[in-house]
mmCIF file with all atom_site columns, C-alpha atoms in Angstrom:
data_model
loop_
_atom_site.group_PDB
_atom_site.id
_atom_site.type_symbol
_atom_site.label_atom_id
_atom_site.label_alt_id
_atom_site.label_comp_id
_atom_site.label_asym_id
_atom_site.label_entity_id
_atom_site.label_seq_id
_atom_site.pdbx_PDB_ins_code
_atom_site.Cartn_x
_atom_site.Cartn_y
_atom_site.Cartn_z
_atom_site.occupancy
_atom_site.B_iso_or_equiv
_atom_site.pdbx_formal_charge
_atom_site.auth_seq_id
_atom_site.auth_comp_id
_atom_site.auth_asym_id
_atom_site.auth_atom_id
_atom_site.pdbx_PDB_model_num
ATOM 1   C CA . MET D 1 1   ? 48.938 -7.402  23.569 1.00 0.00 ? 1491 MET D CA 1
ATOM 2   C CA . PHE D 1 2   ? 47.466 -8.417  26.833 1.00 0.00 ? 1492 PHE D CA 1
ATOM 3   C CA . THR D 1 3   ? 48.500 -6.165  29.757 1.00 0.00 ? 1493 THR D CA 1
ATOM 4   C CA . GLU D 1 4   ? 49.307 -7.319  33.176 1.00 0.00 ? 1494 GLU D CA 1
ATOM 5   C CA . LYS D 1 5   ? 46.172 -5.475  34.422 1.00 0.00 ? 1495 LYS D CA 1
ATOM 6   C CA . THR D 1 6   ? 44.009 -7.460  32.112 1.00 0.00 ? 1496 THR D CA 1
ATOM 7   C CA . VAL D 1 7   ? 45.572 -10.809 33.538 1.00 0.00 ? 1497 VAL D CA 1
ATOM 8   C CA . LYS D 1 8   ? 45.313 -9.407  36.946 1.00 0.00 ? 1498 LYS D CA 1
ATOM 9   C CA . GLU D 1 9   ? 41.625 -8.627  36.486 1.00 0.00 ? 1499 GLU D CA 1
ATOM 10  C CA . LEU D 1 10  ? 40.942 -12.142 35.154 1.00 0.00 ? 1500 LEU D CA 1
ATOM 11  C CA . ALA D 1 11  ? 42.598 -13.580 38.169 1.00 0.00 ? 1501 ALA D CA 1
ATOM 12  C CA . GLN D 1 12  ? 40.492 -11.509 40.503 1.00 0.00 ? 1502 GLN D CA 1
ATOM 13  C CA . LEU D 1 13  ? 37.368 -12.573 38.659 1.00 0.00 ? 1503 LEU D CA 1
ATOM 14  C CA . LEU D 1 14  ? 38.523 -16.160 38.856 1.00 0.00 ? 1504 LEU D CA 1
ATOM 15  C CA . GLY D 1 15  ? 38.875 -15.851 42.676 1.00 0.00 ? 1505 GLY D CA 1
ATOM 16  C CA . GLU D 1 16  ? 35.366 -14.544 42.919 1.00 0.00 ? 1506 GLU D CA 1
ATOM 17  C CA . LYS D 1 17  ? 33.984 -17.360 40.786 1.00 0.00 ? 1507 LYS D CA 1
ATOM 18  C CA . LEU D 1 18  ? 35.877 -20.066 42.783 1.00 0.00 ? 1508 LEU D CA 1
ATOM 19  C CA . THR D 1 19  ? 34.785 -18.681 45.961 1.00 0.00 ? 1509 THR D CA 1
ATOM 20  C CA . ASN D 1 20  ? 31.112 -18.415 44.998 1.00 0.00 ? 1510 ASN D CA 1
ATOM 21  C CA . ALA D 1 21  ? 31.250 -22.133 43.619 1.00 0.00 ? 1511 ALA D CA 1
ATOM 22  C CA . GLY D 1 22  ? 33.061 -23.454 46.563 1.00 0.00 ? 1512 GLY D CA 1
ATOM 23  C CA . LEU D 1 23  ? 35.748 -24.728 44.488 1.00 0.00 ? 1513 LEU D CA 1
ATOM 24  C CA . VAL D 1 24  ? 39.771 -24.753 44.792 1.00 0.00 ? 1514 VAL D CA 1
ATOM 25  C CA . ALA D 1 25  ? 42.179 -24.443 41.787 1.00 0.00 ? 1515 ALA D CA 1
ATOM 26  C CA . THR D 1 26  ? 45.488 -25.741 40.893 1.00 0.00 ? 1516 THR D CA 1
ATOM 27  C CA . THR D 1 27  ? 47.895 -25.305 38.018 1.00 0.00 ? 1517 THR D CA 1
ATOM 28  C CA . ALA D 1 28  ? 50.285 -27.494 36.009 1.00 0.00 ? 1518 ALA D CA 1
ATOM 29  C CA . GLU D 1 29  ? 52.414 -25.389 33.860 1.00 0.00 ? 1519 GLU D CA 1
ATOM 30  C CA . SER D 1 30  ? 55.328 -26.080 31.531 1.00 0.00 ? 1520 SER D CA 1
ATOM 31  C CA . CYS D 1 31  ? 56.044 -23.085 29.067 1.00 0.00 ? 1521 CYS D CA 1
ATOM 32  C CA . THR D 1 32  ? 54.338 -20.546 31.231 1.00 0.00 ? 1522 THR D CA 1
ATOM 33  C CA . GLY D 1 33  ? 56.839 -21.448 34.035 1.00 0.00 ? 1523 GLY D CA 1
ATOM 34  C CA . GLY D 1 34  ? 54.267 -20.583 36.876 1.00 0.00 ? 1524 GLY D CA 1
ATOM 35  C CA . GLY D 1 35  ? 52.840 -17.541 35.353 1.00 0.00 ? 1525 GLY D CA 1
ATOM 36  C CA . VAL D 1 36  ? 49.203 -18.558 35.740 1.00 0.00 ? 1526 VAL D CA 1
ATOM 37  C CA . ALA D 1 37  ? 49.968 -19.279 39.482 1.00 0.00 ? 1527 ALA D CA 1
ATOM 38  C CA . TYR D 1 38  ? 51.752 -15.952 39.883 1.00 0.00 ? 1528 TYR D CA 1
ATOM 39  C CA . ALA D 1 39  ? 48.821 -14.034 38.445 1.00 0.00 ? 1529 ALA D CA 1
ATOM 40  C CA . ILE D 1 40  ? 46.551 -16.057 40.877 1.00 0.00 ? 1530 ILE D CA 1
ATOM 41  C CA . THR D 1 41  ? 48.815 -15.412 43.956 1.00 0.00 ? 1531 THR D CA 1
ATOM 42  C CA . GLU D 1 42  ? 48.972 -11.638 43.040 1.00 0.00 ? 1532 GLU D CA 1
ATOM 43  C CA . ILE D 1 43  ? 45.325 -11.562 44.375 1.00 0.00 ? 1533 ILE D CA 1
ATOM 44  C CA . SER D 1 44  ? 44.960 -10.998 48.198 1.00 0.00 ? 1534 SER D CA 1
ATOM 45  C CA . GLY D 1 45  ? 43.207 -13.984 49.878 1.00 0.00 ? 1535 GLY D CA 1
ATOM 46  C CA . SER D 1 46  ? 43.968 -16.402 46.949 1.00 0.00 ? 1536 SER D CA 1
ATOM 47  C CA . SER D 1 47  ? 45.104 -18.989 49.546 1.00 0.00 ? 1537 SER D CA 1
ATOM 48  C CA . LEU D 1 48  ? 41.415 -19.668 50.165 1.00 0.00 ? 1538 LEU D CA 1
ATOM 49  C CA . TRP D 1 49  ? 40.857 -20.781 46.616 1.00 0.00 ? 1539 TRP D CA 1
ATOM 50  C CA . PHE D 1 50  ? 44.079 -21.746 45.117 1.00 0.00 ? 1540 PHE D CA 1
ATOM 51  C CA . ASP D 1 51  ? 45.839 -24.871 46.502 1.00 0.00 ? 1541 ASP D CA 1
ATOM 52  C CA . ARG D 1 52  ? 49.231 -25.228 44.484 1.00 0.00 ? 1542 ARG D CA 1
ATOM 53  C CA . SER D 1 53  ? 51.031 -24.979 41.232 1.00 0.00 ? 1543 SER D CA 1
ATOM 54  C CA . PHE D 1 54  ? 53.008 -27.745 39.515 1.00 0.00 ? 1544 PHE D CA 1
ATOM 55  C CA . ILE D 1 55  ? 55.930 -26.442 37.319 1.00 0.00 ? 1545 ILE D CA 1
ATOM 56  C CA . THR D 1 56  ? 56.643 -29.326 35.001 1.00 0.00 ? 1546 THR D CA 1
ATOM 57  C CA . TYR D 1 57  ? 59.043 -27.934 32.509 1.00 0.00 ? 1547 TYR D CA 1
ATOM 58  C CA . SER D 1 58  ? 60.689 -31.085 31.682 1.00 0.00 ? 1548 SER D CA 1
ATOM 59  C CA . ASN D 1 59  ? 59.002 -34.342 30.575 1.00 0.00 ? 1549 ASN D CA 1
ATOM 60  C CA . GLY D 1 60  ? 60.373 -36.269 33.551 1.00 0.00 ? 1550 GLY D CA 1
ATOM 61  C CA . ALA D 1 61  ? 58.718 -33.603 35.868 1.00 0.00 ? 1551 ALA D CA 1
ATOM 62  C CA . LYS D 1 62  ? 55.341 -34.258 34.123 1.00 0.00 ? 1552 LYS D CA 1
ATOM 63  C CA . SER D 1 63  ? 55.617 -37.949 34.753 1.00 0.00 ? 1553 SER D CA 1
ATOM 64  C CA . GLN D 1 64  ? 56.949 -37.724 38.400 1.00 0.00 ? 1554 GLN D CA 1
ATOM 65  C CA . MET D 1 65  ? 54.833 -34.952 39.647 1.00 0.00 ? 1555 MET D CA 1
ATOM 66  C CA . LEU D 1 66  ? 51.566 -35.366 37.551 1.00 0.00 ? 1556 LEU D CA 1
ATOM 67  C CA . ASP D 1 67  ? 51.602 -39.135 36.933 1.00 0.00 ? 1557 ASP D CA 1
ATOM 68  C CA . VAL D 1 68  ? 51.747 -38.414 33.084 1.00 0.00 ? 1558 VAL D CA 1
ATOM 69  C CA . ASP D 1 69  ? 52.288 -41.727 31.360 1.00 0.00 ? 1559 ASP D CA 1
ATOM 70  C CA . PRO D 1 70  ? 55.623 -41.421 29.647 1.00 0.00 ? 1560 PRO D CA 1
ATOM 71  C CA . SER D 1 71  ? 54.096 -43.311 26.571 1.00 0.00 ? 1561 SER D CA 1
ATOM 72  C CA . LEU D 1 72  ? 51.730 -40.338 26.109 1.00 0.00 ? 1562 LEU D CA 1
ATOM 73  C CA . ILE D 1 73  ? 54.629 -38.086 25.824 1.00 0.00 ? 1563 ILE D CA 1
ATOM 74  C CA . SER D 1 74  ? 56.660 -40.314 23.294 1.00 0.00 ? 1564 SER D CA 1
ATOM 75  C CA . GLU D 1 75  ? 53.518 -41.034 21.159 1.00 0.00 ? 1565 GLU D CA 1
ATOM 76  C CA . PHE D 1 76  ? 51.900 -37.542 21.044 1.00 0.00 ? 1566 PHE D CA 1
ATOM 77  C CA . GLY D 1 77  ? 54.706 -35.131 22.247 1.00 0.00 ? 1567 GLY D CA 1
ATOM 78  C CA . ALA D 1 78  ? 54.793 -32.898 25.411 1.00 0.00 ? 1568 ALA D CA 1
ATOM 79  C CA . VAL D 1 79  ? 52.916 -30.317 23.374 1.00 0.00 ? 1569 VAL D CA 1
ATOM 80  C CA . SER D 1 80  ? 49.638 -32.096 22.636 1.00 0.00 ? 1570 SER D CA 1
ATOM 81  C CA . LYS D 1 81  ? 46.040 -32.146 23.904 1.00 0.00 ? 1571 LYS D CA 1
ATOM 82  C CA . GLU D 1 82  ? 46.542 -35.678 25.184 1.00 0.00 ? 1572 GLU D CA 1
ATOM 83  C CA . VAL D 1 83  ? 49.483 -34.604 27.481 1.00 0.00 ? 1573 VAL D CA 1
ATOM 84  C CA . VAL D 1 84  ? 47.967 -31.514 28.866 1.00 0.00 ? 1574 VAL D CA 1
ATOM 85  C CA . ASN D 1 85  ? 44.903 -33.491 29.713 1.00 0.00 ? 1575 ASN D CA 1
ATOM 86  C CA . ALA D 1 86  ? 46.799 -35.969 31.573 1.00 0.00 ? 1576 ALA D CA 1
ATOM 87  C CA . MET D 1 87  ? 48.550 -33.004 33.303 1.00 0.00 ? 1577 MET D CA 1
ATOM 88  C CA . ALA D 1 88  ? 45.463 -31.414 34.436 1.00 0.00 ? 1578 ALA D CA 1
ATOM 89  C CA . ILE D 1 89  ? 43.990 -34.542 35.731 1.00 0.00 ? 1579 ILE D CA 1
ATOM 90  C CA . GLY D 1 90  ? 47.211 -35.315 37.552 1.00 0.00 ? 1580 GLY D CA 1
ATOM 91  C CA . ALA D 1 91  ? 47.202 -31.949 39.105 1.00 0.00 ? 1581 ALA D CA 1
ATOM 92  C CA . VAL D 1 92  ? 43.891 -32.474 40.674 1.00 0.00 ? 1582 VAL D CA 1
ATOM 93  C CA . LYS D 1 93  ? 44.778 -35.944 41.750 1.00 0.00 ? 1583 LYS D CA 1
ATOM 94  C CA . ASN D 1 94  ? 47.959 -34.733 43.384 1.00 0.00 ? 1584 ASN D CA 1
ATOM 95  C CA . SER D 1 95  ? 46.466 -31.776 45.224 1.00 0.00 ? 1585 SER D CA 1
ATOM 96  C CA . ASP D 1 96  ? 43.577 -30.781 47.298 1.00 0.00 ? 1586 ASP D CA 1
ATOM 97  C CA . ALA D 1 97  ? 42.012 -28.850 44.402 1.00 0.00 ? 1587 ALA D CA 1
ATOM 98  C CA . ASP D 1 98  ? 38.705 -29.489 42.424 1.00 0.00 ? 1588 ASP D CA 1
ATOM 99  C CA . ILE D 1 99  ? 39.688 -27.665 39.186 1.00 0.00 ? 1589 ILE D CA 1
ATOM 100 C CA . ALA D 1 100 ? 43.065 -27.410 37.208 1.00 0.00 ? 1590 ALA D CA 1
ATOM 101 C CA . VAL D 1 101 ? 44.401 -25.776 34.114 1.00 0.00 ? 1591 VAL D CA 1
ATOM 102 C CA . ALA D 1 102 ? 47.486 -27.376 32.388 1.00 0.00 ? 1592 ALA D CA 1
ATOM 103 C CA . ILE D 1 103 ? 49.571 -25.637 29.921 1.00 0.00 ? 1593 ILE D CA 1
ATOM 104 C CA . SER D 1 104 ? 52.466 -27.004 27.526 1.00 0.00 ? 1594 SER D CA 1
ATOM 105 C CA . GLY D 1 105 ? 53.739 -25.088 24.617 1.00 0.00 ? 1595 GLY D CA 1
ATOM 106 C CA . ILE D 1 106 ? 56.639 -23.749 22.322 1.00 0.00 ? 1596 ILE D CA 1
ATOM 107 C CA . ALA D 1 107 ? 57.165 -20.130 23.308 1.00 0.00 ? 1597 ALA D CA 1
ATOM 108 C CA . GLY D 1 108 ? 60.297 -19.682 21.222 1.00 0.00 ? 1598 GLY D CA 1
ATOM 109 C CA . PRO D 1 109 ? 62.232 -18.375 19.792 1.00 0.00 ? 1599 PRO D CA 1
ATOM 110 C CA . GLY D 1 110 ? 63.489 -21.879 19.012 1.00 0.00 ? 1600 GLY D CA 1
ATOM 111 C CA . GLY D 1 111 ? 62.106 -25.417 19.403 1.00 0.00 ? 1601 GLY D CA 1
ATOM 112 C CA . GLY D 1 112 ? 59.309 -25.216 16.777 1.00 0.00 ? 1602 GLY D CA 1
ATOM 113 C CA . THR D 1 113 ? 58.737 -27.659 14.053 1.00 0.00 ? 1603 THR D CA 1
ATOM 114 C CA . GLU D 1 114 ? 56.829 -27.611 10.812 1.00 0.00 ? 1604 GLU D CA 1
ATOM 115 C CA . GLU D 1 115 ? 54.143 -29.683 12.657 1.00 0.00 ? 1605 GLU D CA 1
ATOM 116 C CA . LYS D 1 116 ? 54.425 -27.662 15.827 1.00 0.00 ? 1606 LYS D CA 1
ATOM 117 C CA . PRO D 1 117 ? 55.890 -24.163 15.035 1.00 0.00 ? 1607 PRO D CA 1
ATOM 118 C CA . VAL D 1 118 ? 56.914 -21.609 17.702 1.00 0.00 ? 1608 VAL D CA 1
ATOM 119 C CA . GLY D 1 119 ? 53.674 -20.295 19.415 1.00 0.00 ? 1609 GLY D CA 1
ATOM 120 C CA . THR D 1 120 ? 51.882 -23.710 19.517 1.00 0.00 ? 1610 THR D CA 1
ATOM 121 C CA . VAL D 1 121 ? 50.378 -23.946 23.061 1.00 0.00 ? 1611 VAL D CA 1
ATOM 122 C CA . CYS D 1 122 ? 48.057 -26.662 24.293 1.00 0.00 ? 1612 CYS D CA 1
ATOM 123 C CA . ILE D 1 123 ? 45.887 -26.057 27.314 1.00 0.00 ? 1613 ILE D CA 1
ATOM 124 C CA . ALA D 1 124 ? 43.501 -28.362 29.110 1.00 0.00 ? 1614 ALA D CA 1
ATOM 125 C CA . TRP D 1 125 ? 40.994 -27.537 31.972 1.00 0.00 ? 1615 TRP D CA 1
ATOM 126 C CA . TYR D 1 126 ? 39.778 -30.343 34.332 1.00 0.00 ? 1616 TYR D CA 1
ATOM 127 C CA . ASN D 1 127 ? 37.020 -29.969 36.962 1.00 0.00 ? 1617 ASN D CA 1
ATOM 128 C CA . ALA D 1 128 ? 36.746 -33.155 39.193 1.00 0.00 ? 1618 ALA D CA 1
ATOM 129 C CA . HIS D 1 129 ? 32.994 -32.415 39.154 1.00 0.00 ? 1619 HIS D CA 1
ATOM 130 C CA . SER D 1 130 ? 32.251 -31.865 35.461 1.00 0.00 ? 1620 SER D CA 1
ATOM 131 C CA . GLY D 1 131 ? 34.856 -33.194 33.282 1.00 0.00 ? 1621 GLY D CA 1
ATOM 132 C CA . HIS D 1 132 ? 37.620 -31.714 30.860 1.00 0.00 ? 1622 HIS D CA 1
ATOM 133 C CA . LYS D 1 133 ? 38.400 -29.750 27.834 1.00 0.00 ? 1623 LYS D CA 1
ATOM 134 C CA . ALA D 1 134 ? 41.489 -29.344 25.854 1.00 0.00 ? 1624 ALA D CA 1
ATOM 135 C CA . GLU D 1 135 ? 42.555 -26.896 22.944 1.00 0.00 ? 1625 GLU D CA 1
ATOM 136 C CA . SER D 1 136 ? 45.462 -26.255 20.804 1.00 0.00 ? 1626 SER D CA 1
ATOM 137 C CA . TYR D 1 137 ? 46.413 -22.644 19.900 1.00 0.00 ? 1627 TYR D CA 1
ATOM 138 C CA . LEU D 1 138 ? 48.930 -20.944 17.584 1.00 0.00 ? 1628 LEU D CA 1
ATOM 139 C CA . PHE D 1 139 ? 49.957 -17.623 19.212 1.00 0.00 ? 1629 PHE D CA 1
ATOM 140 C CA . VAL D 1 140 ? 51.756 -14.987 17.315 1.00 0.00 ? 1630 VAL D CA 1
ATOM 141 C CA . GLY D 1 141 ? 54.524 -12.857 19.032 1.00 0.00 ? 1631 GLY D CA 1
ATOM 142 C CA . ASP D 1 142 ? 57.835 -13.163 20.975 1.00 0.00 ? 1632 ASP D CA 1
ATOM 143 C CA . ARG D 1 143 ? 58.363 -15.481 23.775 1.00 0.00 ? 1633 ARG D CA 1
ATOM 144 C CA . SER D 1 144 ? 56.751 -13.115 26.406 1.00 0.00 ? 1634 SER D CA 1
ATOM 145 C CA . GLU D 1 145 ? 53.786 -12.568 24.231 1.00 0.00 ? 1635 GLU D CA 1
ATOM 146 C CA . VAL D 1 146 ? 53.059 -16.051 23.595 1.00 0.00 ? 1636 VAL D CA 1
ATOM 147 C CA . ARG D 1 147 ? 53.414 -16.811 27.326 1.00 0.00 ? 1637 ARG D CA 1
ATOM 148 C CA . THR D 1 148 ? 51.194 -14.028 28.370 1.00 0.00 ? 1638 THR D CA 1
ATOM 149 C CA . GLN D 1 149 ? 48.478 -15.047 25.739 1.00 0.00 ? 1639 GLN D CA 1
ATOM 150 C CA . ALA D 1 150 ? 48.555 -18.499 27.141 1.00 0.00 ? 1640 ALA D CA 1
ATOM 151 C CA . ILE D 1 151 ? 48.227 -17.271 30.634 1.00 0.00 ? 1641 ILE D CA 1
ATOM 152 C CA . ARG D 1 152 ? 45.340 -15.124 29.676 1.00 0.00 ? 1642 ARG D CA 1
ATOM 153 C CA . LEU D 1 153 ? 43.505 -18.005 28.011 1.00 0.00 ? 1643 LEU D CA 1
ATOM 154 C CA . ALA D 1 154 ? 44.176 -20.310 31.019 1.00 0.00 ? 1644 ALA D CA 1
ATOM 155 C CA . LEU D 1 155 ? 42.432 -17.812 33.294 1.00 0.00 ? 1645 LEU D CA 1
ATOM 156 C CA . LEU D 1 156 ? 39.462 -17.386 30.719 1.00 0.00 ? 1646 LEU D CA 1
ATOM 157 C CA . GLY D 1 157 ? 39.091 -21.123 30.449 1.00 0.00 ? 1647 GLY D CA 1
ATOM 158 C CA . LEU D 1 158 ? 39.042 -21.748 34.163 1.00 0.00 ? 1648 LEU D CA 1
ATOM 159 C CA . ILE D 1 159 ? 36.322 -18.890 34.550 1.00 0.00 ? 1649 ILE D CA 1
ATOM 160 C CA . ASP D 1 160 ? 34.303 -20.539 31.561 1.00 0.00 ? 1650 ASP D CA 1
ATOM 161 C CA . ASN D 1 161 ? 34.640 -24.000 33.320 1.00 0.00 ? 1651 ASN D CA 1
ATOM 162 C CA . ILE D 1 162 ? 33.060 -22.780 36.414 1.00 0.00 ? 1652 ILE D CA 1
ATOM 163 C CA . GLU D 1 163 ? 30.403 -20.779 34.739 1.00 0.00 ? 1653 GLU D CA 1
ATOM 164 C CA . SER D 1 164 ? 29.315 -23.424 32.110 1.00 0.00 ? 1654 SER D CA 1
ATOM 165 C CA . HIS D 1 165 ? 30.704 -26.715 33.609 1.00 0.00 ? 1655 HIS D CA 1
ATOM 166 C CA . PHE D 1 166 ? 31.785 -27.380 29.930 1.00 0.00 ? 1656 PHE D CA 1
#
């Protein structure tokens, strides 16, 4: 189980990395409902390196706010690497940020399928200067645990993006 302290420490480290790199971040969140943005804004001074968050829980919001093509959602589903990639790119395009993380998943307890069971979460990271990366995960635990694991990995991926530029 990941504690809030661990998430807060990651958010603090992210802020230091973004500041040193001269980058600004944004988030596009579905199943985490703004959890990554909450962790980031718990850090004093985060307004210097965090622009905004898009909470796009519905498919319509993903299209309206992040310019995700509805045909991507129809073809691959909202919980897919293709859709989170489009969400991350759309978040940067529709903000004053350089770097984004996007998350979509099935936190449970319902909503899973055989192909995409509860705990399936897709996360994408996009850096306007160095490209993107998307991964699919299967987390174990209840709704809160799945969401916390996704938040933690989202922050870790942003830090990795800055350090390695993918």
